[in-house]
DNA sequence: GCCGTTTTCGGCCCGACTGTTTTCAGTCG
């Protein structure tokens, strides 16, 4: 599906046009970008079945943009964008990734200091040249420096949820090749880390079948490949257009499990396993588990991961917790937790609709939830402070409640075992008070509260602010507790231990926000919550129907934090959820 | 450049916040 690629191009055009001080056209392009990004159907399919006219039916897309989409689908390029880039040869998307830098400032830096790339910018910042440009100053220069540092630290990592469909597509294509029996993704993607550095693909061929040339030929000549690092019979390595490095390794059946284990990692987990092997007089490597018998090595396991673990005297350890952070000790002692499964959730507790900044109606989101097998959802539109999202005030919130009642009646009449719960995503104000009146919040089934402003308060103030908010007896869940956006913004600085403690005392649930670039709470914080018994929820934070499908990423995150079904409130039936969540 | 009509062109989301200014531009959501 090329929707995201096209959205990115349209957005880039919008930024160039903003730099040129064009009125309105930038807005038209970014609106079209958002709209294409939000589309349920494949834009290529729309074009192929309905032609240009069908593309023009996409909201925000008119004749001119439709033609550019057509051009991209046919040629993989948009001449208009190439032209803009030629006129202003600046890495806009790279530079605007820096928090606080937008097209206007980028334009100014290019004009005054000839800055084109983040490298140029870093040099200028170090030489203290930026502070002298009109409209900039010491503080801005410092913020740019921090932004560059942050990008460098997080840089080069891809957000799993955003690259997953591309990865799956490559996996499928390789699976279909002749002689390939099975293809799996290993590495940090298989451990379900929130970001991945590169991609390890493992392919299985039958023992004795060493004709891997066709598979390797295909791999290094895939359309998305821009550079071939190496091409061999068992391993090839390439770089994709978007910068990601990908390895393909071909394994035989007899060593497939050992290879999968080895390439899944993490490294420390593997090292621990090898130590166990040594203690048992065995040797573990990527080809199998071996016993030395006189002068010969005899393979005693290797075809599957399960048999390798078993031969080491261990139960199977799921990839999500292979981090050498206590899982091996727990496995030895028979204390591995029964972590939550991918089909254990009964509902989703953070969903935005077109009452505020969501795309779809309450009813559409409910239908999507029903099709996913859920029993309930909580509608949590924004509160009034978030004016751009046309956040709800007390009056509209009450109106929304009535609408939810009507839809619930309709769903019941249709015979669905499903309920829409009334909620809100209420802004936490600077001092920790809430954006909506207590009486309005008290009317709702479940209240979520979250931070969308003042991200830079000192840790002590920020912690106090959050604790004050969750101490309000109407607040049931703290949404995306650290407010981080991966590759964009660090989380707020808080004493998370103090917040987790306060959550325990007040009976507040902390959220695991599954949206790919949030993934908030992190695995590490989840584990702390699980250890002391703080309740958790796993929510999609969906602004469109499609976003609800990101929920599996939140489940991965929970699994990485060792959470059991009993720790997750939306894995509970609705009666128990409502009984337990309110702290009266 | 798109949309929605007032069918041929005028209006387009906007408030909070930051850092720069000394009254405001740029960025973010």
Tab-separated table of N, CA and C in Angstrom, chain A residues 195-340:
chain	number	residue	atom	x	y	z
A	195	UNK	N	11.122	0.224	18.751
A	195	UNK	CA	11.846	0.673	17.559
A	195	UNK	C	12.842	-0.413	17.162
A	196	UNK	N	13.172	-0.436	15.867
A	196	UNK	CA	14.157	-1.414	15.414
A	196	UNK	C	15.249	-0.701	14.622
A	197	UNK	N	16.465	-1.223	14.693
A	197	UNK	CA	17.594	-0.603	13.999
A	197	UNK	C	17.713	-1.141	12.588
A	198	UNK	N	17.746	-2.450	12.464
A	198	UNK	CA	17.775	-3.054	11.140
A	198	UNK	C	16.907	-4.302	11.168
A	199	UNK	N	16.891	-4.988	10.058
A	199	UNK	CA	15.934	-6.073	9.928
A	199	UNK	C	16.662	-7.372	9.586
A	200	UNK	N	16.362	-8.429	10.337
A	200	UNK	CA	16.927	-9.752	10.059
A	200	UNK	C	15.820	-10.674	9.602
A	201	UNK	N	15.957	-11.155	8.373
A	201	UNK	CA	14.946	-12.064	7.850
A	201	UNK	C	15.572	-13.448	7.734
A	202	UNK	N	14.882	-14.450	8.261
A	202	UNK	CA	15.385	-15.818	8.183
A	202	UNK	C	14.483	-16.630	7.272
A	203	UNK	N	15.095	-17.390	6.377
A	203	UNK	CA	14.306	-18.224	5.474
A	203	UNK	C	14.755	-19.671	5.616
A	204	UNK	N	13.772	-20.559	5.593
A	204	UNK	CA	14.052	-21.980	5.767
A	204	UNK	C	14.034	-22.702	4.423
A	205	UNK	N	15.108	-23.480	4.157
A	205	UNK	CA	15.083	-24.401	3.014
A	205	UNK	C	15.332	-25.806	3.553
A	206	UNK	N	14.863	-26.792	2.797
A	206	UNK	CA	15.062	-28.172	3.261
A	206	UNK	C	16.543	-28.535	3.259
A	207	UNK	N	16.940	-29.396	4.206
A	207	UNK	CA	18.324	-29.851	4.253
A	207	UNK	C	18.688	-30.468	2.904
A	208	UNK	N	19.850	-30.125	2.416
A	208	UNK	CA	20.299	-30.690	1.150
A	208	UNK	C	19.934	-29.826	-0.048
A	209	UNK	N	18.988	-28.910	0.148
A	209	UNK	CA	18.619	-28.016	-0.953
A	209	UNK	C	19.505	-26.775	-0.873
A	210	UNK	N	20.575	-26.791	-1.652
A	210	UNK	CA	21.481	-25.641	-1.536
A	210	UNK	C	21.361	-24.696	-2.725
A	211	UNK	N	20.272	-24.850	-3.477
A	211	UNK	CA	20.088	-23.943	-4.602
A	211	UNK	C	19.324	-22.707	-4.142
A	212	UNK	N	20.064	-21.783	-3.535
A	212	UNK	CA	19.430	-20.592	-2.983
A	212	UNK	C	19.606	-19.390	-3.897
A	213	UNK	N	20.200	-19.620	-5.061
A	213	UNK	CA	20.556	-18.488	-5.923
A	213	UNK	C	19.345	-17.648	-6.317
A	214	UNK	N	18.236	-18.334	-6.660
A	214	UNK	CA	17.066	-17.589	-7.117
A	214	UNK	C	16.544	-16.680	-6.008
A	215	UNK	N	16.495	-17.203	-4.787
A	215	UNK	CA	16.001	-16.413	-3.662
A	215	UNK	C	16.904	-15.218	-3.418
A	216	UNK	N	18.212	-15.451	-3.435
A	216	UNK	CA	19.150	-14.352	-3.192
A	216	UNK	C	19.089	-13.320	-4.318
A	217	UNK	N	18.973	-13.813	-5.564
A	217	UNK	CA	18.838	-12.883	-6.691
A	217	UNK	C	17.640	-11.980	-6.503
A	218	UNK	N	16.535	-12.605	-6.122
A	218	UNK	CA	15.340	-11.800	-5.923
A	218	UNK	C	15.561	-10.767	-4.829
A	219	UNK	N	16.106	-11.221	-3.715
A	219	UNK	CA	16.272	-10.351	-2.547
A	219	UNK	C	17.079	-9.100	-2.882
A	220	UNK	N	18.229	-9.270	-3.543
A	220	UNK	CA	19.080	-8.103	-3.786
A	220	UNK	C	18.547	-7.220	-4.914
A	221	UNK	N	17.554	-7.724	-5.662
A	221	UNK	CA	17.032	-6.880	-6.742
A	221	UNK	C	15.586	-6.454	-6.500
A	222	UNK	N	15.145	-6.544	-5.248
A	222	UNK	CA	13.791	-6.050	-4.932
A	222	UNK	C	13.715	-4.572	-5.289
A	223	UNK	N	12.524	-4.101	-5.688
A	223	UNK	CA	12.417	-2.702	-6.144
A	223	UNK	C	12.822	-1.692	-5.068
A	224	UNK	N	12.671	-2.038	-3.791
A	224	UNK	CA	12.987	-1.044	-2.764
A	224	UNK	C	14.461	-1.012	-2.378
A	225	UNK	N	15.281	-1.873	-2.999
A	225	UNK	CA	16.705	-1.916	-2.651
A	225	UNK	C	17.461	-0.799	-3.355
A	226	UNK	N	18.295	-0.042	-2.619
A	226	UNK	CA	19.113	0.974	-3.285
A	226	UNK	C	20.586	0.593	-3.276
A	227	UNK	N	20.967	-0.308	-2.377
A	227	UNK	CA	22.395	-0.620	-2.291
A	227	UNK	C	22.567	-2.063	-1.839
A	228	UNK	N	23.502	-2.763	-2.464
A	228	UNK	CA	23.776	-4.138	-2.072
A	228	UNK	C	25.109	-4.161	-1.333
A	229	UNK	N	25.077	-4.556	-0.069
A	229	UNK	CA	26.335	-4.647	0.684
A	229	UNK	C	27.049	-5.941	0.348
A	230	UNK	N	26.257	-7.020	0.302
A	230	UNK	CA	26.877	-8.312	0.023
A	230	UNK	C	25.821	-9.276	-0.494
A	231	UNK	N	26.278	-10.243	-1.271
A	231	UNK	CA	25.366	-11.244	-1.771
A	231	UNK	C	26.061	-12.586	-1.743
A	232	UNK	N	25.537	-13.502	-0.935
A	232	UNK	CA	26.156	-14.814	-0.841
A	232	UNK	C	25.117	-15.890	-1.023
A	233	UNK	N	25.484	-17.132	-0.700
A	233	UNK	CA	24.527	-18.223	-0.865
A	233	UNK	C	23.674	-18.421	0.391
A	234	UNK	N	24.220	-18.053	1.557
A	234	UNK	CA	23.422	-18.200	2.776
A	234	UNK	C	23.084	-16.864	3.396
A	235	UNK	N	23.770	-15.812	2.989
A	235	UNK	CA	23.473	-14.511	3.565
A	235	UNK	C	23.690	-13.411	2.544
A	236	UNK	N	22.705	-12.490	2.477
A	236	UNK	CA	22.867	-11.280	1.676
A	236	UNK	C	22.406	-10.108	2.505
A	237	UNK	N	22.909	-8.930	2.130
A	237	UNK	CA	22.680	-7.763	2.951
A	237	UNK	C	22.469	-6.552	2.056
A	238	UNK	N	21.374	-5.832	2.267
A	238	UNK	CA	21.074	-4.674	1.414
A	238	UNK	C	20.614	-3.484	2.240
A	239	UNK	N	20.581	-2.342	1.564
A	239	UNK	CA	19.948	-1.156	2.165
A	239	UNK	C	18.737	-0.806	1.323
A	240	UNK	N	17.635	-0.471	2.015
A	240	UNK	CA	16.414	-0.074	1.315
A	240	UNK	C	16.384	1.439	1.101
A	241	UNK	N	15.487	1.868	0.223
A	241	UNK	CA	15.370	3.297	-0.094
A	241	UNK	C	15.158	4.162	1.135
A	242	UNK	N	14.384	3.650	2.083
A	242	UNK	CA	14.119	4.470	3.261
A	242	UNK	C	15.263	4.423	4.270
A	243	UNK	N	16.380	3.769	3.895
A	243	UNK	CA	17.566	3.793	4.743
A	243	UNK	C	17.741	2.562	5.622
A	244	UNK	N	16.744	1.695	5.645
A	244	UNK	CA	16.845	0.546	6.538
A	244	UNK	C	17.758	-0.535	5.944
A	245	UNK	N	18.612	-1.085	6.796
A	245	UNK	CA	19.466	-2.195	6.373
A	245	UNK	C	18.752	-3.507	6.643
A	246	UNK	N	18.789	-4.402	5.677
A	246	UNK	CA	18.087	-5.678	5.799
A	246	UNK	C	19.016	-6.829	5.449
A	247	UNK	N	19.007	-7.840	6.302
A	247	UNK	CA	19.761	-9.065	6.044
A	247	UNK	C	18.804	-10.200	5.745
A	248	UNK	N	19.153	-11.021	4.762
A	248	UNK	CA	18.410	-12.262	4.554
A	248	UNK	C	19.376	-13.419	4.797
A	249	UNK	N	18.974	-14.323	5.678
A	249	UNK	CA	19.803	-15.502	5.948
A	249	UNK	C	18.999	-16.749	5.632
A	250	UNK	N	19.649	-17.672	4.970
A	250	UNK	CA	18.958	-18.905	4.618
A	250	UNK	C	19.490	-20.033	5.496
A	251	UNK	N	18.564	-20.725	6.140
A	251	UNK	CA	18.940	-21.760	7.103
A	251	UNK	C	18.342	-23.092	6.693
A	252	UNK	N	19.028	-24.163	7.067
A	252	UNK	CA	18.493	-25.501	6.852
A	252	UNK	C	17.547	-25.875	7.984
A	253	UNK	N	16.691	-26.856	7.700
A	253	UNK	CA	15.700	-27.237	8.689
A	253	UNK	C	16.339	-27.704	10.001
A	254	UNK	N	17.437	-28.441	9.897
A	254	UNK	CA	18.020	-29.022	11.112
A	254	UNK	C	18.633	-27.964	12.037
A	255	UNK	N	18.901	-26.774	11.498
A	255	UNK	CA	19.465	-25.745	12.377
A	255	UNK	C	18.595	-24.490	12.441
A	256	UNK	N	17.385	-24.606	11.915
A	256	UNK	CA	16.527	-23.419	11.821
A	256	UNK	C	16.213	-22.816	13.191
A	257	UNK	N	15.858	-23.676	14.147
A	257	UNK	CA	15.503	-23.189	15.493
A	257	UNK	C	16.678	-22.517	16.184
A	258	UNK	N	17.840	-23.120	16.055
A	258	UNK	CA	19.039	-22.547	16.678
A	258	UNK	C	19.366	-21.204	16.039
A	259	UNK	N	19.193	-21.116	14.721
A	259	UNK	CA	19.435	-19.855	14.017
A	259	UNK	C	18.438	-18.790	14.431
A	260	UNK	N	17.180	-19.203	14.518
A	260	UNK	CA	16.132	-18.267	14.930
A	260	UNK	C	16.421	-17.729	16.335
A	261	UNK	N	16.811	-18.616	17.215
A	261	UNK	CA	17.156	-18.229	18.583
A	261	UNK	C	18.324	-17.246	18.576
A	262	UNK	N	19.346	-17.617	17.812
A	262	UNK	CA	20.559	-16.798	17.771
A	262	UNK	C	20.264	-15.402	17.222
A	263	UNK	N	19.519	-15.340	16.111
A	263	UNK	CA	19.295	-14.039	15.476
A	263	UNK	C	18.160	-13.238	16.111
A	264	UNK	N	17.399	-13.878	16.970
A	264	UNK	CA	16.373	-13.124	17.689
A	264	UNK	C	16.979	-12.393	18.880
A	265	UNK	N	17.959	-13.022	19.524
A	265	UNK	CA	18.617	-12.380	20.658
A	265	UNK	C	17.712	-12.276	21.871
A	266	UNK	N	17.910	-11.253	22.799
A	266	UNK	CA	19.031	-10.371	22.538
A	266	UNK	C	20.338	-11.080	22.864
A	267	UNK	N	21.387	-10.391	22.640
A	267	UNK	CA	22.710	-10.984	22.776
A	267	UNK	C	22.937	-11.522	24.190
A	268	UNK	N	22.548	-10.726	25.176
A	268	UNK	CA	22.787	-11.122	26.565
A	268	UNK	C	22.003	-12.377	26.928
A	269	UNK	N	20.797	-12.463	26.382
A	269	UNK	CA	19.992	-13.663	26.609
A	269	UNK	C	20.728	-14.876	26.028
A	270	UNK	N	21.257	-14.723	24.832
A	270	UNK	CA	21.977	-15.819	24.183
A	270	UNK	C	23.224	-16.227	24.960
A	271	UNK	N	23.931	-15.222	25.468
A	271	UNK	CA	25.147	-15.518	26.229
A	271	UNK	C	24.799	-16.352	27.465
A	272	UNK	N	23.711	-15.989	28.142
A	272	UNK	CA	23.279	-16.755	29.315
A	272	UNK	C	22.950	-18.198	28.925
A	273	UNK	N	22.275	-18.353	27.791
A	273	UNK	CA	21.933	-19.703	27.343
A	273	UNK	C	23.201	-20.525	27.079
A	274	UNK	N	24.185	-19.873	26.486
A	274	UNK	CA	25.432	-20.587	26.197
A	274	UNK	C	26.134	-21.007	27.466
A	275	UNK	N	26.057	-20.158	28.501
A	275	UNK	CA	26.677	-20.514	29.779
A	275	UNK	C	26.000	-21.756	30.359
A	276	UNK	N	24.672	-21.795	30.237
A	276	UNK	CA	23.954	-22.969	30.731
A	276	UNK	C	24.403	-24.210	29.961
A	277	UNK	N	24.549	-24.043	28.643
A	277	UNK	CA	25.005	-25.158	27.809
A	277	UNK	C	26.369	-25.653	28.287
A	278	UNK	N	27.276	-24.718	28.526
A	278	UNK	CA	28.628	-25.087	28.963
A	278	UNK	C	28.573	-25.862	30.282
A	279	UNK	N	27.733	-25.377	31.209
A	279	UNK	CA	27.611	-26.069	32.499
A	279	UNK	C	27.127	-27.505	32.326
A	280	UNK	N	26.370	-27.731	31.263
A	280	UNK	CA	25.876	-29.085	31.013
A	280	UNK	C	26.819	-29.869	30.097
A	281	UNK	N	27.970	-29.296	29.839
A	281	UNK	CA	28.935	-29.959	28.964
A	281	UNK	C	28.555	-29.905	27.491
A	282	UNK	N	27.757	-28.904	27.137
A	282	UNK	CA	27.280	-28.778	25.751
A	282	UNK	C	27.823	-27.504	25.123
A	283	UNK	N	27.557	-27.368	23.829
A	283	UNK	CA	27.948	-26.134	23.136
A	283	UNK	C	26.766	-25.637	22.307
A	284	UNK	N	26.448	-24.343	22.466
A	284	UNK	CA	25.331	-23.764	21.710
A	284	UNK	C	25.869	-22.720	20.742
A	285	UNK	N	25.516	-22.851	19.465
A	285	UNK	CA	25.802	-21.772	18.515
A	285	UNK	C	24.603	-21.631	17.576
A	286	UNK	N	24.773	-20.854	16.514
A	286	UNK	CA	23.608	-20.590	15.657
A	286	UNK	C	23.193	-21.793	14.813
A	287	UNK	N	23.978	-22.886	14.868
A	287	UNK	CA	23.612	-24.066	14.094
A	287	UNK	C	22.972	-25.167	14.928
A	288	UNK	N	23.115	-25.047	16.238
A	288	UNK	CA	22.482	-26.064	17.070
A	288	UNK	C	23.135	-26.201	18.428
A	289	UNK	N	22.614	-27.151	19.181
A	289	UNK	CA	23.165	-27.475	20.493
A	289	UNK	C	23.913	-28.807	20.336
A	290	UNK	N	25.190	-28.830	20.731
A	290	UNK	CA	26.041	-29.975	20.415
A	290	UNK	C	26.611	-30.623	21.678
A	291	UNK	N	26.772	-31.967	21.600
A	291	UNK	CA	27.495	-32.699	22.645
A	291	UNK	C	28.764	-33.244	22.016
A	292	UNK	N	29.860	-33.036	22.706
A	292	UNK	CA	31.132	-33.574	22.213
A	292	UNK	C	31.221	-35.031	22.630
A	293	UNK	N	31.366	-35.897	21.635
A	293	UNK	CA	31.442	-37.326	21.923
A	293	UNK	C	32.734	-37.843	21.328
A	294	UNK	N	33.727	-38.076	22.218
A	294	UNK	CA	35.089	-38.381	21.773
A	294	UNK	C	35.561	-37.281	20.831
A	295	UNK	N	35.801	-37.609	19.576
A	295	UNK	CA	36.311	-36.580	18.672
A	295	UNK	C	35.203	-35.927	17.853
A	296	UNK	N	33.974	-36.461	17.991
A	296	UNK	CA	32.912	-35.932	17.128
A	296	UNK	C	31.961	-35.040	17.913
A	297	UNK	N	31.340	-34.119	17.188
A	297	UNK	CA	30.283	-33.316	17.796
A	297	UNK	C	28.949	-33.847	17.314
A	298	UNK	N	28.068	-34.146	18.255
A	298	UNK	CA	26.759	-34.662	17.868
A	298	UNK	C	25.703	-33.605	18.191
A	299	UNK	N	24.908	-33.289	17.179
A	299	UNK	CA	23.862	-32.275	17.404
A	299	UNK	C	22.704	-32.901	18.174
A	300	UNK	N	22.362	-32.305	19.326
A	300	UNK	CA	21.257	-32.877	20.092
A	300	UNK	C	19.987	-32.030	19.988
A	301	UNK	N	20.101	-30.825	19.445
A	301	UNK	CA	18.900	-30.009	19.214
A	301	UNK	C	19.236	-28.920	18.218
A	302	UNK	N	18.212	-28.341	17.567
A	302	UNK	CA	18.499	-27.264	16.627
A	302	UNK	C	17.385	-26.957	15.635
A	303	UNK	N	16.477	-27.893	15.437
A	303	UNK	CA	15.450	-27.678	14.418
A	303	UNK	C	14.410	-26.646	14.849
A	304	UNK	N	14.110	-26.645	16.159
A	304	UNK	CA	13.153	-25.645	16.654
A	304	UNK	C	13.710	-24.996	17.914
A	305	UNK	N	13.218	-23.824	18.221
A	305	UNK	CA	13.632	-23.155	19.455
A	305	UNK	C	13.210	-23.980	20.662
A	306	UNK	N	11.990	-24.508	20.592
A	306	UNK	CA	11.464	-25.277	21.723
A	306	UNK	C	12.409	-26.398	22.113
A	307	UNK	N	12.917	-27.126	21.105
A	307	UNK	CA	13.767	-28.265	21.450
A	307	UNK	C	15.113	-27.824	21.997
A	308	UNK	N	15.579	-26.642	21.586
A	308	UNK	CA	16.840	-26.142	22.153
A	308	UNK	C	16.639	-25.792	23.625
A	309	UNK	N	15.571	-25.033	23.907
A	309	UNK	CA	15.292	-24.697	25.316
A	309	UNK	C	15.138	-25.973	26.146
A	310	UNK	N	14.384	-26.916	25.587
A	310	UNK	CA	14.116	-28.150	26.320
A	310	UNK	C	15.405	-28.909	26.627
A	311	UNK	N	16.275	-28.988	25.636
A	311	UNK	CA	17.533	-29.704	25.828
A	311	UNK	C	18.423	-29.008	26.856
A	312	UNK	N	18.166	-27.700	27.027
A	312	UNK	CA	18.911	-26.966	28.055
A	312	UNK	C	18.224	-27.069	29.412
A	313	UNK	N	17.099	-27.784	29.453
A	313	UNK	CA	16.369	-27.950	30.713
A	313	UNK	C	15.488	-26.773	31.047
A	314	UNK	N	15.094	-26.005	30.015
A	314	UNK	CA	14.287	-24.807	30.253
A	314	UNK	C	12.941	-24.908	29.542
A	315	UNK	N	11.923	-24.250	30.105
A	315	UNK	CA	10.691	-24.108	29.345
A	315	UNK	C	10.901	-23.088	28.223
A	316	UNK	N	10.001	-23.086	27.255
A	316	UNK	CA	10.081	-22.107	26.167
A	316	UNK	C	9.931	-20.691	26.721
A	317	UNK	N	10.767	-19.791	26.260
A	317	UNK	CA	10.677	-18.385	26.684
A	317	UNK	C	10.255	-17.563	25.463
A	318	UNK	N	9.152	-16.829	25.581
A	318	UNK	CA	8.659	-16.076	24.418
A	318	UNK	C	9.640	-14.952	24.066
A	319	UNK	N	9.744	-14.612	22.765
A	319	UNK	CA	10.732	-13.622	22.321
A	319	UNK	C	10.616	-12.274	23.046
A	320	UNK	N	9.396	-11.867	23.369
A	320	UNK	CA	9.209	-10.533	23.956
A	320	UNK	C	9.980	-10.318	25.250
A	321	UNK	N	10.275	-11.386	25.983
A	321	UNK	CA	10.965	-11.158	27.266
A	321	UNK	C	12.419	-11.660	27.245
A	322	UNK	N	12.965	-11.899	26.043
A	322	UNK	CA	14.351	-12.364	25.989
A	322	UNK	C	15.317	-11.184	26.063
A	323	UNK	N	15.477	-10.660	27.245
A	323	UNK	CA	16.321	-9.472	27.413
A	323	UNK	C	17.380	-9.684	28.488
A	324	UNK	N	17.489	-10.906	28.995
A	324	UNK	CA	18.349	-11.183	30.146
A	324	UNK	C	18.054	-10.223	31.285
A	325	UNK	N	16.796	-10.082	31.583
A	325	UNK	CA	16.430	-9.237	32.716
A	325	UNK	C	15.629	-10.071	33.712
A	326	UNK	N	16.107	-11.268	33.954
A	326	UNK	CA	15.477	-12.105	34.975
A	326	UNK	C	14.672	-13.262	34.418
A	327	UNK	N	14.490	-13.288	33.081
A	327	UNK	CA	13.624	-14.336	32.524
A	327	UNK	C	14.259	-15.727	32.620
A	328	UNK	N	15.586	-15.770	32.552
A	328	UNK	CA	16.228	-17.087	32.579
A	328	UNK	C	16.178	-17.668	33.994
A	329	UNK	N	16.430	-16.837	34.999
A	329	UNK	CA	16.294	-17.289	36.387
A	329	UNK	C	14.868	-17.772	36.631
A	330	UNK	N	13.903	-16.966	36.176
A	330	UNK	CA	12.497	-17.336	36.380
A	330	UNK	C	12.192	-18.664	35.686
A	331	UNK	N	12.775	-18.860	34.504
A	331	UNK	CA	12.531	-20.098	33.765
A	331	UNK	C	13.124	-21.293	34.518
A	332	UNK	N	14.325	-21.121	35.053
A	332	UNK	CA	14.983	-22.200	35.796
A	332	UNK	C	14.135	-22.594	37.013
A	333	UNK	N	13.602	-21.555	37.682
A	333	UNK	CA	12.821	-21.819	38.890
A	333	UNK	C	11.375	-22.198	38.592
A	334	UNK	N	11.014	-22.197	37.327
A	334	UNK	CA	9.626	-22.508	36.978
A	334	UNK	C	8.665	-21.393	37.339
A	335	UNK	N	9.186	-20.164	37.372
A	335	UNK	CA	8.368	-19.014	37.784
A	335	UNK	C	8.035	-18.069	36.640
A	336	UNK	N	8.153	-18.501	35.411
A	336	UNK	CA	7.823	-17.594	34.313
A	336	UNK	C	6.353	-17.207	34.417
A	337	UNK	N	6.055	-15.917	34.316
A	337	UNK	CA	4.655	-15.511	34.422
A	337	UNK	C	3.880	-15.946	33.180
A	338	UNK	N	2.593	-16.157	33.348
A	338	UNK	CA	1.747	-16.431	32.192
A	338	UNK	C	1.299	-15.078	31.659
A	339	UNK	N	2.062	-14.545	30.703
A	339	UNK	CA	1.801	-13.174	30.274
A	339	UNK	C	0.581	-13.095	29.356
A	340	UNK	N	0.084	-11.881	29.233
A	340	UNK	CA	-1.161	-11.662	28.486
A	340	UNK	C	-1.002	-12.096	27.022
